[in-house]
Amino acid sequence: MIDPTQPDNPDSRCGFVAIVGRPNVGKSTLLNHILGQKLSITSRKPQTTRHQVLGIKTRGDVQAIYVDTPGMHEDEPRALNRYMNRAASSALVDVDVVVFVVDQNHWTTADDMVLQKLEQVKAPVILAVNKVDKLAKREALLPHLESLAQKREFTEIIPLSALRGQNLAPLEEAVDRLLPVSVHFYPDDQITDRSQRFLGAEIVREKITRQLGAELPYSVAVEIEEFKQEGKTLHIAALILVEREGQKKIIIGDKGERIRQIGQDARIDMEKLFDSKVMLRLWVKVKKGWADSDRALKSLGMNDF
């Protein structure tokens, strides 16, 4: 009997790679640099990523399917936080490789929590020690790596800088070696499983987070209400949801200046991603309590798990 997962080419490899870690250690930045283009949104604000996002990297005979996940955190006071933890934990089921991302010199109780979850994982775990470009004293790195090696038996420990794109090749090579022999699951030119509508909504949310990280809590969601190509122009209408009237005023800004800037920044990234001229329209609407309600989250498409 023919096994459809076994390729004619014995060098063909394919598998899933979960990128996990606590919030704000650079998981999304790492995925974007591995892919060579922006797929996951990033900001300096922790917990920017809310969804699992697949990033597909095909190099010759090897296809690595990276799963970017929300940061795992200890507190789950709101439905949104619980959703994000479920999204991150579910990524560990049936993956072939795990990349556990940690900060270059900060180990926290949240890192311990992630490490504890990895005890149940049978897949090999690579420890990626990120942000080494920020080390004031390079000689401090080696003893830190030695201390990390005592926490569990990692398949490899690789220091790198996701932001600077430094030392990513050894990480990719290690991942490629660990993937199973298999046919490729996706066409070689595909880079994600997510729709353009999803990516458009995430770009708008990133621009809001970057501009208002200190002013606005996490109570912002974005829905794409229109996504239509007309000739050479892509028309996109996005609805920004907040929980309170005061938050709506913050996003709109004085005489609408802030929402215009958010729209301009989002449009620039959209035109690069979609390779098209973009006409973007933004609205802001108050939807009280959406981040606390499982039902509201499901209405926003956050019901994958």
XYZ file of C-alpha atoms in Angstrom:
305
model
C 0.000 0.000 0.000
C 1.331 3.460 -0.962
C 1.832 5.935 1.872
C 0.854 9.417 0.536
C 3.067 11.117 3.113
C 6.195 9.427 1.771
C 7.701 11.322 -1.175
C 9.390 9.908 -4.222
C 12.338 12.161 -3.326
C 14.038 10.740 -0.183
C 15.457 14.201 0.596
C 12.016 15.803 0.781
C 11.196 16.987 4.310
C 8.235 18.801 5.792
C 6.819 19.468 9.240
C 5.416 21.903 11.775
C 7.600 24.092 13.979
C 6.002 25.821 16.991
C 7.599 29.094 18.087
C 6.729 29.520 21.779
C 7.726 31.663 24.723
C 6.454 34.238 27.163
C 5.180 37.611 25.878
C 7.546 40.119 24.286
C 10.579 37.892 23.706
C 10.553 38.425 19.915
C 8.683 35.408 18.523
C 6.873 37.342 15.784
C 10.002 39.276 14.847
C 11.851 35.970 14.542
C 9.211 34.520 12.205
C 9.180 37.643 10.019
C 12.956 37.545 9.574
C 12.978 33.817 8.824
C 10.354 34.361 6.115
C 12.074 37.458 4.774
C 8.865 39.472 4.903
C 6.385 40.780 7.423
C 3.673 38.297 8.317
C 3.132 38.567 12.086
C 2.544 41.974 13.613
C 5.043 43.292 16.118
C 5.342 46.038 18.711
C 7.174 46.696 21.952
C 3.951 46.039 23.836
C 3.695 42.500 25.270
C 0.925 40.194 24.035
C 0.595 41.903 20.647
C 0.128 38.514 18.943
C -3.319 36.998 19.590
C -3.614 34.220 17.013
C -1.698 31.280 15.694
C -0.175 32.343 12.381
C 1.462 29.859 10.013
C 4.554 31.020 8.176
C 5.669 28.620 5.445
C 9.344 28.572 4.423
C 10.338 26.312 1.526
C 14.024 25.935 0.724
C 14.742 23.348 -1.930
C 13.640 19.956 -0.638
C 12.664 21.230 2.823
C 9.413 22.923 3.830
C 9.249 24.220 7.400
C 5.798 25.337 8.583
C 6.382 27.757 11.448
C 3.554 28.424 13.910
C 3.815 31.849 15.553
C 1.882 31.855 18.819
C 0.680 34.376 21.395
C 2.960 34.718 24.403
C 2.068 32.364 27.239
C 1.305 34.282 30.427
C 0.441 33.321 33.959
C -2.679 35.437 34.526
C -5.941 34.658 32.739
C -8.383 37.259 34.101
C -10.187 37.884 30.824
C -11.664 35.751 28.057
C -9.129 37.262 25.636
C -6.205 36.136 27.816
C -7.652 32.625 28.087
C -8.067 32.489 24.308
C -4.451 33.534 23.777
C -3.154 30.872 26.172
C -5.267 28.209 24.447
C -3.928 29.321 21.070
C -0.339 29.053 22.295
C -0.795 25.696 24.068
C -2.633 24.078 21.158
C 0.329 24.831 18.887
C 2.348 22.273 20.845
C 0.073 19.400 19.840
C 1.522 17.173 17.115
C 4.364 19.486 16.076
C 7.673 18.124 14.841
C 9.978 20.749 16.367
C 9.612 23.405 19.074
C 11.600 26.642 19.117
C 11.485 28.028 22.666
C 12.414 31.722 22.558
C 13.842 33.398 25.669
C 15.469 36.741 26.421
C 19.256 37.010 26.492
C 19.505 37.710 30.229
C 16.022 37.697 31.766
C 14.548 34.395 32.994
C 11.160 34.850 34.666
C 8.437 32.761 36.291
C 6.590 32.997 32.956
C 9.575 31.264 31.300
C 9.305 28.567 33.972
C 5.622 28.135 33.107
C 6.427 27.646 29.407
C 9.198 25.207 30.316
C 6.732 23.225 32.410
C 4.315 22.981 29.469
C 7.152 21.683 27.304
C 7.616 18.706 29.647
C 4.578 17.133 27.970
C 5.965 17.650 24.457
C 7.656 14.745 22.698
C 9.121 16.858 19.882
C 12.737 18.071 20.082
C 13.078 21.531 21.630
C 15.558 24.116 20.370
C 16.280 26.981 22.760
C 16.635 30.295 20.899
C 18.282 32.905 23.124
C 17.160 36.165 21.559
C 18.329 39.805 21.724
C 22.005 38.960 22.231
C 22.828 42.154 20.303
C 21.698 44.077 23.412
C 24.247 42.450 25.709
C 26.529 45.078 27.228
C 29.202 42.462 27.950
C 29.503 39.571 25.504
C 31.549 37.549 28.005
C 28.401 37.298 30.169
C 26.658 35.220 27.479
C 28.525 31.939 27.943
C 27.752 31.474 31.677
C 24.129 32.395 30.965
C 23.920 29.751 28.213
C 25.461 27.216 30.590
C 22.822 27.985 33.216
C 20.042 27.633 30.640
C 21.424 24.253 29.598
C 20.772 22.980 33.131
C 17.029 23.634 32.897
C 16.345 20.709 30.528
C 17.978 18.709 27.774
C 17.578 20.974 24.766
C 18.369 19.590 21.324
C 20.358 22.753 20.617
C 20.891 26.155 22.225
C 21.318 28.960 19.689
C 22.026 32.605 20.607
C 20.674 35.053 18.024
C 19.155 38.450 17.331
C 15.820 38.216 15.548
C 15.624 41.983 15.086
C 19.075 42.199 13.489
C 18.739 38.906 11.631
C 21.910 37.627 13.290
C 22.687 33.892 13.540
C 19.353 32.801 12.072
C 20.996 30.386 9.604
C 22.093 27.918 12.337
C 18.544 27.932 13.715
C 16.976 27.218 10.326
C 19.539 24.525 9.592
C 18.835 22.847 12.940
C 15.096 22.935 12.267
C 15.539 21.512 8.766
C 17.589 18.569 10.090
C 14.874 17.669 12.604
C 11.920 17.690 10.202
C 10.600 14.287 9.107
C 10.811 12.864 5.610
C 7.540 13.867 3.982
C 5.893 15.403 0.947
C 5.352 19.156 1.161
C 1.954 20.120 2.562
C 1.723 23.488 0.792
C 2.737 24.829 -2.637
C 6.371 25.927 -2.573
C 5.457 29.594 -3.200
C 2.844 29.849 -0.402
C 3.950 31.712 2.740
C 0.909 31.508 5.049
C -2.442 29.825 5.600
C -4.098 33.085 6.624
C -6.364 35.103 4.334
C -5.563 38.574 3.054
C -8.501 39.899 5.078
C -6.948 38.529 8.267
C -3.548 40.018 7.434
C -5.153 43.381 6.658
C -6.911 43.446 10.030
C -3.688 42.569 11.822
C -1.803 45.399 10.098
C -4.388 47.939 11.295
C -4.204 46.538 14.834
C -0.404 46.759 14.791
C -0.479 50.449 13.852
C -2.930 51.158 16.680
C -0.751 49.276 19.153
C 2.426 51.021 18.035
C 0.890 54.485 18.253
C -1.120 54.000 21.434
C 0.779 51.362 23.380
C 1.054 53.531 26.489
C -2.414 55.084 26.215
C -4.687 52.203 25.295
C -5.087 48.797 26.970
C -5.570 45.586 25.000
C -9.261 46.291 24.413
C -8.973 46.809 20.652
C -10.079 44.482 17.868
C -10.294 44.991 14.107
C -12.838 43.555 11.665
C -12.532 43.846 7.885
C -15.960 44.734 6.498
C -14.935 45.199 2.855
C -12.058 43.738 0.870
C -12.594 44.220 -2.834
C -10.287 44.659 -5.822
C -11.548 47.178 -8.365
C -9.173 47.556 -11.280
C -5.721 48.407 -9.905
C -7.058 49.513 -6.500
C -7.833 47.319 -3.502
C -10.672 48.816 -1.423
C -10.530 47.896 2.270
C -12.922 49.014 5.005
C -11.925 48.188 8.580
C -13.985 48.518 11.759
C -12.003 49.196 14.942
C -13.752 47.924 18.075
C -13.076 49.357 21.542
C -14.752 48.850 24.906
C -15.353 52.446 26.039
C -16.233 55.812 24.543
C -13.030 57.316 25.937
C -10.964 54.771 23.997
C -12.795 55.714 20.798
C -11.837 59.358 21.311
C -8.195 58.390 21.885
C -8.012 56.447 18.605
C -9.730 59.186 16.596
C -7.542 61.889 18.142
C -7.804 65.649 17.883
C -9.814 66.493 14.744
C -9.282 62.926 13.510
C -5.519 63.339 13.240
C -4.589 60.082 14.970
C -6.879 57.789 13.015
C -5.642 59.411 9.793
C -2.048 58.590 10.798
C -3.012 55.011 11.689
C -4.656 54.686 8.275
C -1.656 56.116 6.428
C 0.795 53.801 8.192
C -1.449 50.757 7.634
C -1.970 51.568 3.957
C 1.780 51.700 3.301
C 2.274 48.190 4.745
C -0.822 46.860 2.956
C 0.400 48.095 -0.423
C 3.716 46.301 0.121
C 2.036 43.080 1.273
C -0.746 42.976 -1.325
C 1.290 44.491 -4.179
C -1.553 46.840 -5.053
C -2.703 50.398 -4.558
C -4.937 50.423 -1.447
C -7.870 52.666 -0.587
C -8.359 52.203 3.171
C -11.302 53.449 5.224
C -11.410 53.152 9.032
C -14.270 53.446 11.522
C -14.293 53.163 15.320
C -17.172 51.570 17.249
C -17.737 50.941 20.964
C -18.601 47.321 21.837
C -18.619 47.075 25.612
C -17.063 44.034 27.271
C -15.965 42.194 24.138
C -12.586 41.188 25.644
C -14.330 39.647 28.681
C -16.903 37.677 26.706
C -16.275 34.282 25.108
C -19.345 34.867 22.925
C -17.991 38.203 21.688
C -14.618 36.621 20.925
C -16.319 33.937 18.836
C -18.162 36.652 16.881
C -14.740 38.145 16.073
C -13.444 34.811 14.770
C -11.456 33.913 17.885
C -12.930 30.433 18.201
C -10.234 28.271 16.701
C -9.611 26.275 19.867
